[in-house]
PDB file of C-alpha atoms in Angstrom:
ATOM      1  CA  UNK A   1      19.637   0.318 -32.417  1.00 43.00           C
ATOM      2  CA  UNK A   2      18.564   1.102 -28.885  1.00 47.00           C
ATOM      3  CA  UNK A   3      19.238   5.036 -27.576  1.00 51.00           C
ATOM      4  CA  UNK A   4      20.636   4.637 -24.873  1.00 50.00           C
ATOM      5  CA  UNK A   5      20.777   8.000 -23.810  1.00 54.00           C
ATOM      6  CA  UNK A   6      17.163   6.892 -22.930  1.00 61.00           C
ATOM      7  CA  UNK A   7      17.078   4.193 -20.999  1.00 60.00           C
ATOM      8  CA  UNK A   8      16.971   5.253 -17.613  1.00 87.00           C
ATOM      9  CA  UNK A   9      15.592   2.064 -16.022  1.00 95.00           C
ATOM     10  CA  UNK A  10      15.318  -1.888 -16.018  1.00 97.00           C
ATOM     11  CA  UNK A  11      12.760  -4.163 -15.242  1.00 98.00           C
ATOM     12  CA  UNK A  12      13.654  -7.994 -14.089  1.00 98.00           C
ATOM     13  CA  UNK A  13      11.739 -10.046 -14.333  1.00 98.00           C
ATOM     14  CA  UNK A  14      11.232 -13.741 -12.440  1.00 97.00           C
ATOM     15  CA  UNK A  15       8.883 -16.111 -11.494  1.00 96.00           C
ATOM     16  CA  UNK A  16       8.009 -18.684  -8.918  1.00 96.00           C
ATOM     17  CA  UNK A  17       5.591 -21.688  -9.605  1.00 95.00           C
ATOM     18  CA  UNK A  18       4.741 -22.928 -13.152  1.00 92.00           C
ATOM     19  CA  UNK A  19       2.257 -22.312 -15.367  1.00 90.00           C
ATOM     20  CA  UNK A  20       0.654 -25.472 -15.133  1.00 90.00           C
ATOM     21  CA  UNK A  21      -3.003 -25.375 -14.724  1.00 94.00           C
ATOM     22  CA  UNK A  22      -4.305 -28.947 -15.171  1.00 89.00           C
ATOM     23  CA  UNK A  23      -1.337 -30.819 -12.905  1.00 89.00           C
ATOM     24  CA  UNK A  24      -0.434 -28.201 -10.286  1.00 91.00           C
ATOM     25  CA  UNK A  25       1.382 -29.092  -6.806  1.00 92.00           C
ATOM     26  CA  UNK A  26      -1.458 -28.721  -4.242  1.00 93.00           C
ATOM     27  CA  UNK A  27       0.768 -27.852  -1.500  1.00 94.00           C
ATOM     28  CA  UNK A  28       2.051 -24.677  -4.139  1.00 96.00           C
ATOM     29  CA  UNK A  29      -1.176 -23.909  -6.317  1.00 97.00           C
ATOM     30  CA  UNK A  30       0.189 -20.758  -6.995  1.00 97.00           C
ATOM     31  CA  UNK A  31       2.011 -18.838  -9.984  1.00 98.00           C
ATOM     32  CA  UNK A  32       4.054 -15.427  -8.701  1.00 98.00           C
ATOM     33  CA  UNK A  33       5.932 -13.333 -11.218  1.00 98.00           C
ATOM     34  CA  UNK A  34       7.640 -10.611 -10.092  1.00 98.00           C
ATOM     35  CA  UNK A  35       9.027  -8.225 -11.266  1.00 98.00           C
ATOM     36  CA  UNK A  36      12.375  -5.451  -9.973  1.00 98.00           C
ATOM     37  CA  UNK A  37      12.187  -1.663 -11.251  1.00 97.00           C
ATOM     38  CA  UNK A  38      15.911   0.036 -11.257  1.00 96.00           C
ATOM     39  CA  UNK A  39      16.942   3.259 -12.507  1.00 93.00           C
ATOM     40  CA  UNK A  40      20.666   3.119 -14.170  1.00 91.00           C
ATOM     41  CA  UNK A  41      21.814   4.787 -11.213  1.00 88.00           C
ATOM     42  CA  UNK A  42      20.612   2.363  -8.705  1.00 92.00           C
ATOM     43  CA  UNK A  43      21.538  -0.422 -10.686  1.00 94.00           C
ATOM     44  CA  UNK A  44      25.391   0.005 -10.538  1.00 93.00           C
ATOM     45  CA  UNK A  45      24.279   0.315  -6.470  1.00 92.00           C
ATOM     46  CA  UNK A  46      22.856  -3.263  -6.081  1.00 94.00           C
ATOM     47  CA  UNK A  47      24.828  -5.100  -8.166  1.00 96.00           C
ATOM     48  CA  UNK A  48      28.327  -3.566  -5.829  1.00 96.00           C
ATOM     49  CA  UNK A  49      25.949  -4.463  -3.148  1.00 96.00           C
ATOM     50  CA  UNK A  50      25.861  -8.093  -4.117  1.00 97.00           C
ATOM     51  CA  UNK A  51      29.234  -8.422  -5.877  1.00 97.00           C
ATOM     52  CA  UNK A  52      30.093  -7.605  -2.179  1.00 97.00           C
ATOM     53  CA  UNK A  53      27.995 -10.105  -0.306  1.00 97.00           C
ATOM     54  CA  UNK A  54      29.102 -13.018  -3.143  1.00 98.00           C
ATOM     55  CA  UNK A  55      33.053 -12.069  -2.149  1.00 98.00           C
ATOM     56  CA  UNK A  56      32.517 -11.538   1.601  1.00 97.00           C
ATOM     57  CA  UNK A  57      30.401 -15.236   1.548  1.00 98.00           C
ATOM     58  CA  UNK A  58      32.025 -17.332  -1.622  1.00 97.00           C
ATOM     59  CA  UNK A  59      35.162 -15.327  -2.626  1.00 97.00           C
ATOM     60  CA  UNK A  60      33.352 -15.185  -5.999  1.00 97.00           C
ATOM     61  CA  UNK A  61      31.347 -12.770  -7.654  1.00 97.00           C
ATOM     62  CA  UNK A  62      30.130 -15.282 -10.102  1.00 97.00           C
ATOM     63  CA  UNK A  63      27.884 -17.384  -7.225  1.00 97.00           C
ATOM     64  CA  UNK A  64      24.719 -17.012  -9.127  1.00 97.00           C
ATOM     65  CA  UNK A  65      22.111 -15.807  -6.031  1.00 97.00           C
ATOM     66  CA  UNK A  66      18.846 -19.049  -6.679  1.00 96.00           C
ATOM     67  CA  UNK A  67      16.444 -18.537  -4.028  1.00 96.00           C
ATOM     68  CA  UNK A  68      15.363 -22.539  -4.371  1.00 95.00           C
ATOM     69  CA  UNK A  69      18.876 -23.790  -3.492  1.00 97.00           C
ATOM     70  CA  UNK A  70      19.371 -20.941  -0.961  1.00 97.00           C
ATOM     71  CA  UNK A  71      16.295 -21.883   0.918  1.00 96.00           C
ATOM     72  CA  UNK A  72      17.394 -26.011   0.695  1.00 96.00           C
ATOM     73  CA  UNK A  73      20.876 -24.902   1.740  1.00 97.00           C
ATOM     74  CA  UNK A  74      22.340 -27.065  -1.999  1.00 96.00           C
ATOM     75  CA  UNK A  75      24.699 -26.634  -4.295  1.00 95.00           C
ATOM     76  CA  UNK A  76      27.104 -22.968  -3.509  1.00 96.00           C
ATOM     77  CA  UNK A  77      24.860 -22.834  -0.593  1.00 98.00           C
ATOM     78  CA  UNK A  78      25.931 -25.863   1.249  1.00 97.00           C
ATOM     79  CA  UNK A  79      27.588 -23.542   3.655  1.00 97.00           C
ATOM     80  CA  UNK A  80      24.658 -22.158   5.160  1.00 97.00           C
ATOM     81  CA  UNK A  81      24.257 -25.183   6.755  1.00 98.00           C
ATOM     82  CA  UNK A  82      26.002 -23.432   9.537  1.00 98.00           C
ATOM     83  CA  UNK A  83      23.889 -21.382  11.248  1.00 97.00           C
ATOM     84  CA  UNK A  84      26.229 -18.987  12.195  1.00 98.00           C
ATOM     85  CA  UNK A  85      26.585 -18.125   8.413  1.00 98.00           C
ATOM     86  CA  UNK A  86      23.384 -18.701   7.835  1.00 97.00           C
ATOM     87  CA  UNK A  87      21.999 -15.579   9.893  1.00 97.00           C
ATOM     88  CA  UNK A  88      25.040 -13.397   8.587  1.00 98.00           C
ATOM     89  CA  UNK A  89      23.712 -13.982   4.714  1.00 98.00           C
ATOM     90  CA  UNK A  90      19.822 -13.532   5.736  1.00 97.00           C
ATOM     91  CA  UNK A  91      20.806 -10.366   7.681  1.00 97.00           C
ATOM     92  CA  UNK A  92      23.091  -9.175   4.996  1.00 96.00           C
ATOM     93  CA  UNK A  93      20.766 -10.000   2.487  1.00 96.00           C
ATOM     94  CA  UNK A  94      18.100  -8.100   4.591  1.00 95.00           C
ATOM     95  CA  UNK A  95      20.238  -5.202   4.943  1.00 95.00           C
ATOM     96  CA  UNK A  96      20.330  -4.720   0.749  1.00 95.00           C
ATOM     97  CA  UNK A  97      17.134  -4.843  -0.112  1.00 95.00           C
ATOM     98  CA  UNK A  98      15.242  -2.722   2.985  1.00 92.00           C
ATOM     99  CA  UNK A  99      16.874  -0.115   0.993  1.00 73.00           C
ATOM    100  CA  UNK A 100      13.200   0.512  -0.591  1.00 70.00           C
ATOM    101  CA  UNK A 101      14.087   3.539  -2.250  1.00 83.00           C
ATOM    102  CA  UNK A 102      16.583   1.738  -4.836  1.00 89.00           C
ATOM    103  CA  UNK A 103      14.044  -0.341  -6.530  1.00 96.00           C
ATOM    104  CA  UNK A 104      10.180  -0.704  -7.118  1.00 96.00           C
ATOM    105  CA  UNK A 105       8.658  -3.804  -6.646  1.00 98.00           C
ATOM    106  CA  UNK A 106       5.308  -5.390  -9.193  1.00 98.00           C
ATOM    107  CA  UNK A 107       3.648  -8.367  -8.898  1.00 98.00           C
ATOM    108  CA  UNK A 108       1.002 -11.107  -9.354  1.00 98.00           C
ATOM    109  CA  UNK A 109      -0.058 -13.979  -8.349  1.00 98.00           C
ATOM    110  CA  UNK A 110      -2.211 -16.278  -9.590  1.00 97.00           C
ATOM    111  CA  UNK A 111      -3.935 -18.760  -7.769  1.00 97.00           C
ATOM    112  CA  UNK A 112      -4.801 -21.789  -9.621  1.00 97.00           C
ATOM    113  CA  UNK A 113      -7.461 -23.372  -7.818  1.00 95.00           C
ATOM    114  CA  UNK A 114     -10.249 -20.292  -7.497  1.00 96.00           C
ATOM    115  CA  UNK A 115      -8.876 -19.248 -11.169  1.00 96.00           C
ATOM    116  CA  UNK A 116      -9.718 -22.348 -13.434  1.00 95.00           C
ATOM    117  CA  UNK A 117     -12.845 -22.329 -11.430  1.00 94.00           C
ATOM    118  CA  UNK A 118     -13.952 -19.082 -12.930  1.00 94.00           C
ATOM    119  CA  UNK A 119     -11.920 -19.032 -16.098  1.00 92.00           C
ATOM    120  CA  UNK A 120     -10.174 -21.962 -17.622  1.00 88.00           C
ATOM    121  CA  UNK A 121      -7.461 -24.345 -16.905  1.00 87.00           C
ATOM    122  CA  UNK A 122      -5.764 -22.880 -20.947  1.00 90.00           C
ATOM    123  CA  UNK A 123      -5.486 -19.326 -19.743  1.00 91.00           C
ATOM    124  CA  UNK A 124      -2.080 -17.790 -20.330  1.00 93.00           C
ATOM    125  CA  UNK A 125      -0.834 -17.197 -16.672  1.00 95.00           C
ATOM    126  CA  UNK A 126       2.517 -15.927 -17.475  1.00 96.00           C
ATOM    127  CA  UNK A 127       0.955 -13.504 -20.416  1.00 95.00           C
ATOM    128  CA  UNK A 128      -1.858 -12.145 -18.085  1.00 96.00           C
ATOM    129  CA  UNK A 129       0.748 -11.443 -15.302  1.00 97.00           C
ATOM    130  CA  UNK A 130       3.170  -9.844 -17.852  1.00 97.00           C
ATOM    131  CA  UNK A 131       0.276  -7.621 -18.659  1.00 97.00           C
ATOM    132  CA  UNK A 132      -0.036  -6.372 -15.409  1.00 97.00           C
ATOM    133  CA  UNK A 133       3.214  -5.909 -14.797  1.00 98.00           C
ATOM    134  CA  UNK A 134       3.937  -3.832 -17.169  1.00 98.00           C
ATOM    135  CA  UNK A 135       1.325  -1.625 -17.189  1.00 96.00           C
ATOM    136  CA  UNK A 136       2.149  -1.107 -13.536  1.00 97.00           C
ATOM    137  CA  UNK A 137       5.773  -0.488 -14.202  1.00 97.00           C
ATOM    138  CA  UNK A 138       4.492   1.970 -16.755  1.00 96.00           C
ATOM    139  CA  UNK A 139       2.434   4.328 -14.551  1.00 95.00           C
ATOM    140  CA  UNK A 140       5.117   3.840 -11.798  1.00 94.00           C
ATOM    141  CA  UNK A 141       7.492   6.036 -14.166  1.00 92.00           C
ATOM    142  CA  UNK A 142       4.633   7.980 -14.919  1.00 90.00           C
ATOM    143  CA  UNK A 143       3.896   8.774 -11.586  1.00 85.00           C
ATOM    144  CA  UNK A 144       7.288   9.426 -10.082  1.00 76.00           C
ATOM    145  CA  UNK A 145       9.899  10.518 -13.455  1.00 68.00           C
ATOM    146  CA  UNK A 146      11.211  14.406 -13.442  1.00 58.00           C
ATOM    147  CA  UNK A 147      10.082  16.573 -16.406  1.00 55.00           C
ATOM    148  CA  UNK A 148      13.828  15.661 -17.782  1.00 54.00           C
ATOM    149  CA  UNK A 149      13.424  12.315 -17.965  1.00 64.00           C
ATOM    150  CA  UNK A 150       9.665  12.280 -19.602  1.00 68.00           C
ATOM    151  CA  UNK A 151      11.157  10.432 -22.520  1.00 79.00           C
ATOM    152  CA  UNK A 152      12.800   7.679 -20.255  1.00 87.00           C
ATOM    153  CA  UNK A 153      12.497   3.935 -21.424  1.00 93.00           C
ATOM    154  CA  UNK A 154      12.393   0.799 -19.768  1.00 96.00           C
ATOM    155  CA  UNK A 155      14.200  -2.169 -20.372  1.00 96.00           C
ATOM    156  CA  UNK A 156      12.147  -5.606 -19.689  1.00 98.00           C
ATOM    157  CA  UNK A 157      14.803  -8.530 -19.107  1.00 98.00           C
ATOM    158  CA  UNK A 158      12.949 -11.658 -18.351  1.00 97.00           C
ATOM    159  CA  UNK A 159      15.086 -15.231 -17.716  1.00 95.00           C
ATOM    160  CA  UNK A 160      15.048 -17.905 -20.497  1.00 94.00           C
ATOM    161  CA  UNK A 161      12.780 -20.684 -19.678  1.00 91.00           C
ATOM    162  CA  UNK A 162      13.165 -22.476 -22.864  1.00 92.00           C
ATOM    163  CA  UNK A 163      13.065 -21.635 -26.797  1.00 93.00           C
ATOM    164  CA  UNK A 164       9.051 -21.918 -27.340  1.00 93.00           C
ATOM    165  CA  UNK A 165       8.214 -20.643 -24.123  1.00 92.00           C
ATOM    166  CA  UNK A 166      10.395 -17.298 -25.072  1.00 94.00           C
ATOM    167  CA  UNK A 167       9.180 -17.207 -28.295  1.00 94.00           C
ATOM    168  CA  UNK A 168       5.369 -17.570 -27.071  1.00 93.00           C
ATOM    169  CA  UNK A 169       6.214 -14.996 -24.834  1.00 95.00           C
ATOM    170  CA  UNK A 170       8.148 -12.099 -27.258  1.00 95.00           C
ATOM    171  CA  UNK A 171       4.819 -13.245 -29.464  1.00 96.00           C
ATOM    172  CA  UNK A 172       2.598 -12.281 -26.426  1.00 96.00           C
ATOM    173  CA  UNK A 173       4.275  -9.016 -25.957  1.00 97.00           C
ATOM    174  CA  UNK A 174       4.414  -8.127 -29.855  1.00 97.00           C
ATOM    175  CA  UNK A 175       0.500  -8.408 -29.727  1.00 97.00           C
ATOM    176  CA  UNK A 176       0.419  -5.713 -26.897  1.00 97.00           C
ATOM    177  CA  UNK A 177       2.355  -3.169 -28.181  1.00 97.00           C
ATOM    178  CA  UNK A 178      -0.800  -3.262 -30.701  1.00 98.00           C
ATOM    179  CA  UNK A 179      -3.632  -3.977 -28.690  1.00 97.00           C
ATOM    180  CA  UNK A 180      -2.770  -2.298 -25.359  1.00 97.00           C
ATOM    181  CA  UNK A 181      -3.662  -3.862 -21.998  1.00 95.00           C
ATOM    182  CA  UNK A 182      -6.492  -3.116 -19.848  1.00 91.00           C
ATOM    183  CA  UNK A 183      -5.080   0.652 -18.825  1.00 94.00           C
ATOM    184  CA  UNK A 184      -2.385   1.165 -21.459  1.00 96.00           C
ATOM    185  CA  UNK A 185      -3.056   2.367 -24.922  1.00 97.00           C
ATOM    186  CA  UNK A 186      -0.492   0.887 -27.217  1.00 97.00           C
ATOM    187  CA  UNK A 187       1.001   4.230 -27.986  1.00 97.00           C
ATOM    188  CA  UNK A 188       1.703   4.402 -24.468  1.00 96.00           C
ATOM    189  CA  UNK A 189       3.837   1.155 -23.792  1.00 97.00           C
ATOM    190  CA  UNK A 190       5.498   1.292 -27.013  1.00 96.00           C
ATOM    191  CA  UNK A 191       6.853   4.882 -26.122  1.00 94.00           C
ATOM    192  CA  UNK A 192       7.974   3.597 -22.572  1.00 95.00           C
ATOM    193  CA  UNK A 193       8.678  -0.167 -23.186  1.00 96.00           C
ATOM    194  CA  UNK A 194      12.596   0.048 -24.826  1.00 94.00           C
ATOM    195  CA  UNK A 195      13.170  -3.616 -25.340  1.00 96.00           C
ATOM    196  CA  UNK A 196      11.533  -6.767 -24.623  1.00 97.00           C
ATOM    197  CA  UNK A 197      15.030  -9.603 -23.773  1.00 97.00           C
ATOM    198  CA  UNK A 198      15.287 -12.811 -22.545  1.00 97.00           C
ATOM    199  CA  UNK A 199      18.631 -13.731 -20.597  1.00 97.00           C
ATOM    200  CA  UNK A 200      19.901 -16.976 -18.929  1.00 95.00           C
ATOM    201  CA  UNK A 201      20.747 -17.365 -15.086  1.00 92.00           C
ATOM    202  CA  UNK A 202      24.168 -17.964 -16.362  1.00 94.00           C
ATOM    203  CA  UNK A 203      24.265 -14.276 -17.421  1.00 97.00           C
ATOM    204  CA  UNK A 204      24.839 -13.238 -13.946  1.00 97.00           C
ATOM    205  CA  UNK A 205      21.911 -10.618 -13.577  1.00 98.00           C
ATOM    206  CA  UNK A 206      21.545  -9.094 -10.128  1.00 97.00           C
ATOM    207  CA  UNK A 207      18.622  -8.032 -11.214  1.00 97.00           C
ATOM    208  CA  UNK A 208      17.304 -11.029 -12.043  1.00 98.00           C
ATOM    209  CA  UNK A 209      18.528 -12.733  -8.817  1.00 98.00           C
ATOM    210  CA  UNK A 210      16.594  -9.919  -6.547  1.00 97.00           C
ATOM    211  CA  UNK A 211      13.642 -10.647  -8.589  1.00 98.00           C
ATOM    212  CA  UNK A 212      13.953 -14.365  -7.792  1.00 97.00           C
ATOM    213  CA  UNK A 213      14.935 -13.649  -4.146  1.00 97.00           C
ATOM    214  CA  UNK A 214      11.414 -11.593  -4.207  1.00 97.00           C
ATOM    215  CA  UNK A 215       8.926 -14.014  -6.053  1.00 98.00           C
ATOM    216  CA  UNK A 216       8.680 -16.746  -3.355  1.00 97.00           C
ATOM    217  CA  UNK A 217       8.022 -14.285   0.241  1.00 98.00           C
ATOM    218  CA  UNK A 218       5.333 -12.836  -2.366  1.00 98.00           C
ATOM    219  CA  UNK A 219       3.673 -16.354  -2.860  1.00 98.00           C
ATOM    220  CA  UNK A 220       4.218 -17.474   0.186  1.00 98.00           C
ATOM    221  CA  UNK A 221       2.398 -14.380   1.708  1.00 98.00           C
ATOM    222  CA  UNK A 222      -0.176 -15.044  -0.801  1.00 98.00           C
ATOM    223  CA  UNK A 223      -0.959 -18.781   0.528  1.00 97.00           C
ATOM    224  CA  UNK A 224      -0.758 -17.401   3.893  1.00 97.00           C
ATOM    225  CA  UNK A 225      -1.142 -14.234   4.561  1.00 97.00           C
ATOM    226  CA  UNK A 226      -1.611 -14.555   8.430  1.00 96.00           C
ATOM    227  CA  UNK A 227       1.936 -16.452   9.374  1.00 97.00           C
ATOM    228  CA  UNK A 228       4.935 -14.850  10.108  1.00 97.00           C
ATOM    229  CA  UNK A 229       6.905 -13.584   7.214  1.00 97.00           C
ATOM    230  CA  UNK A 230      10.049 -12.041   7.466  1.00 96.00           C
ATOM    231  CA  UNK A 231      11.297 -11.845   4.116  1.00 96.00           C
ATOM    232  CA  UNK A 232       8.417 -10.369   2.614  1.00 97.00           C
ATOM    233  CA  UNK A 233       8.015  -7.911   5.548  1.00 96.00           C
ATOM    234  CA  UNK A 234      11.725  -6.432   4.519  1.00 96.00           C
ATOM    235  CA  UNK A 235      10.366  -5.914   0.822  1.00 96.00           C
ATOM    236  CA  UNK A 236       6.931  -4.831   1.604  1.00 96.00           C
ATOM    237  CA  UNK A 237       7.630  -1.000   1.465  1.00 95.00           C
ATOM    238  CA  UNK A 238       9.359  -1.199  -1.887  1.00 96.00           C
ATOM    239  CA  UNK A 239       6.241  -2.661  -3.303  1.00 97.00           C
ATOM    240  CA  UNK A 240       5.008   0.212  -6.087  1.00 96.00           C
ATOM    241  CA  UNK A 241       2.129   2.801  -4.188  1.00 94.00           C
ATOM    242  CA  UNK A 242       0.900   5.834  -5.405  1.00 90.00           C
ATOM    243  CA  UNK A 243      -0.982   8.261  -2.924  1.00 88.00           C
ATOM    244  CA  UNK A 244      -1.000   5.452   0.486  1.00 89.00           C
ATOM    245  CA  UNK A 245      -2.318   2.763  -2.016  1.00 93.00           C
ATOM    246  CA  UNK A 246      -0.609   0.041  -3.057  1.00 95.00           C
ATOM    247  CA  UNK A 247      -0.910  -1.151  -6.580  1.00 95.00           C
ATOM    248  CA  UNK A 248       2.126  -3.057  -7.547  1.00 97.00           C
ATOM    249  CA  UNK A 249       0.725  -6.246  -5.869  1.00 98.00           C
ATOM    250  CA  UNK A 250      -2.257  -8.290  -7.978  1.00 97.00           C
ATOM    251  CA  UNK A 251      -3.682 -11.279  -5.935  1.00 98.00           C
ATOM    252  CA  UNK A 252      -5.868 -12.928  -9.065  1.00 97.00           C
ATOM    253  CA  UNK A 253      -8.315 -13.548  -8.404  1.00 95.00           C
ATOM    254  CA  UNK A 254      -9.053 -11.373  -5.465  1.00 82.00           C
TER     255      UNK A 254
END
């Protein structure tokens, strides 16, 4: 059983693209995942935040935020049609998550083209992001924890993309709390790594919707870094930097 006296923070995890290396969308030949950081604390914050917003917009706290159908103005989102709306929800939205001091931001993105080129079109893309993102998420506690919280865990809650693919994935993760990654000694991620869950949409996550919300300005800033970009602008600061250098953001390869 978990101690929960020690869990101090969650990571949520998302993605935007697919894995697929052989088939890919040339218009979107890119895999982002991204991933949220949130203390305990912080977490009771953002989820008021957006149990707000979901009243103030649907009258429902159950709207399940989906950055896809938000963008394409379907499903719960048919109302932002009107433009008038519209610019209320982007600008309340906006207003949230500039807040960069109430969550940490890690990613990578993988782009498929220049990647099977120098490595292989069979290459794990979801495993080798994971990798990074946790060991990021890892010396981000490392870096910025008080001497009372030195035993602090984190919880990794990534959404359900289907039984094998979870099960490939807990299997992924299982090998590196034995092997490490790159920068993190297995010793080391299985003291700060709590859990390792998989949860559905359906759960209602707000963590899991602002990592969604995240992934695509992220890709899309990837593709192009030199248009105008808004969105990813507002959650630039909260990506993870230590000492004036960012490096919560992995462009592979770069």
């Amino acid at each position: 059983m978990e101690d929960i006296s020690k869990i101090k923070y969650y990571l949520y995890i998302d993605e935007c693209g697919d894995q697929n290396l052989e088939n890919f969308n040339p218009d979107f030949p890119i895999f982002t995942l991204c991933g949220v950081l949130v203390s305990r604390q912080n977490k009771k914050e953002l989820e008021a935040s957006f149990i707000s917003l979901k009243k103030e917009f649907w009258g429902d706290e159950n709207v399940i935020i989906h950055s896809r159908d938000i963008r394409r103005c379907k499903k719960k989102f048919i109302n932002l049609l009107d433009l008038e709306v519209k610019q209320r929800f982007y600008n309340r939205i906006n207003e949230i998550l500039k807040h960069n001091e109430a969550y940490v931001i890690v990613a990578c993105s993988i782009l498929k083209e220049p990647f099977i080129r120098l490595f292989s079109n069979t290459e794990d893309v979801y495993g080798l992001s994971l990798s990074y993102l946790l060991e990021r998420s890892i010396f981000c506690i490392d870096d910025c924890v008080a001497d009372n919280e030195k035993e602090a865990v984190i919880n990794v809650i990534f959404e359900k993309r289907g039984k094998i693919e979870d099960r490939n994935l807990t299997q992924f993760y299982n090998r590196l709390r034995v092997i490490g990654t790159k920068w993190v000694t297995p010793e080391r991620l299985c003291k700060r790594i709590g859990s390792f869950t998989a949860r559905s949409k359906k759960d209602n996550l707000i963590g899991l919707q602002i990592a969604d919300l995240i992934a695509y300005p992220i890709a899309r800033k990837v593709l192009s870094p030199q248009s105008v970009n808004p969105a990813f602008d507002i959650i630039e600061p909260s990506i993870y930097s230590s000492k004036g250098i960012m490096l919560g953001f992995k462009i592979i390869p770069h």
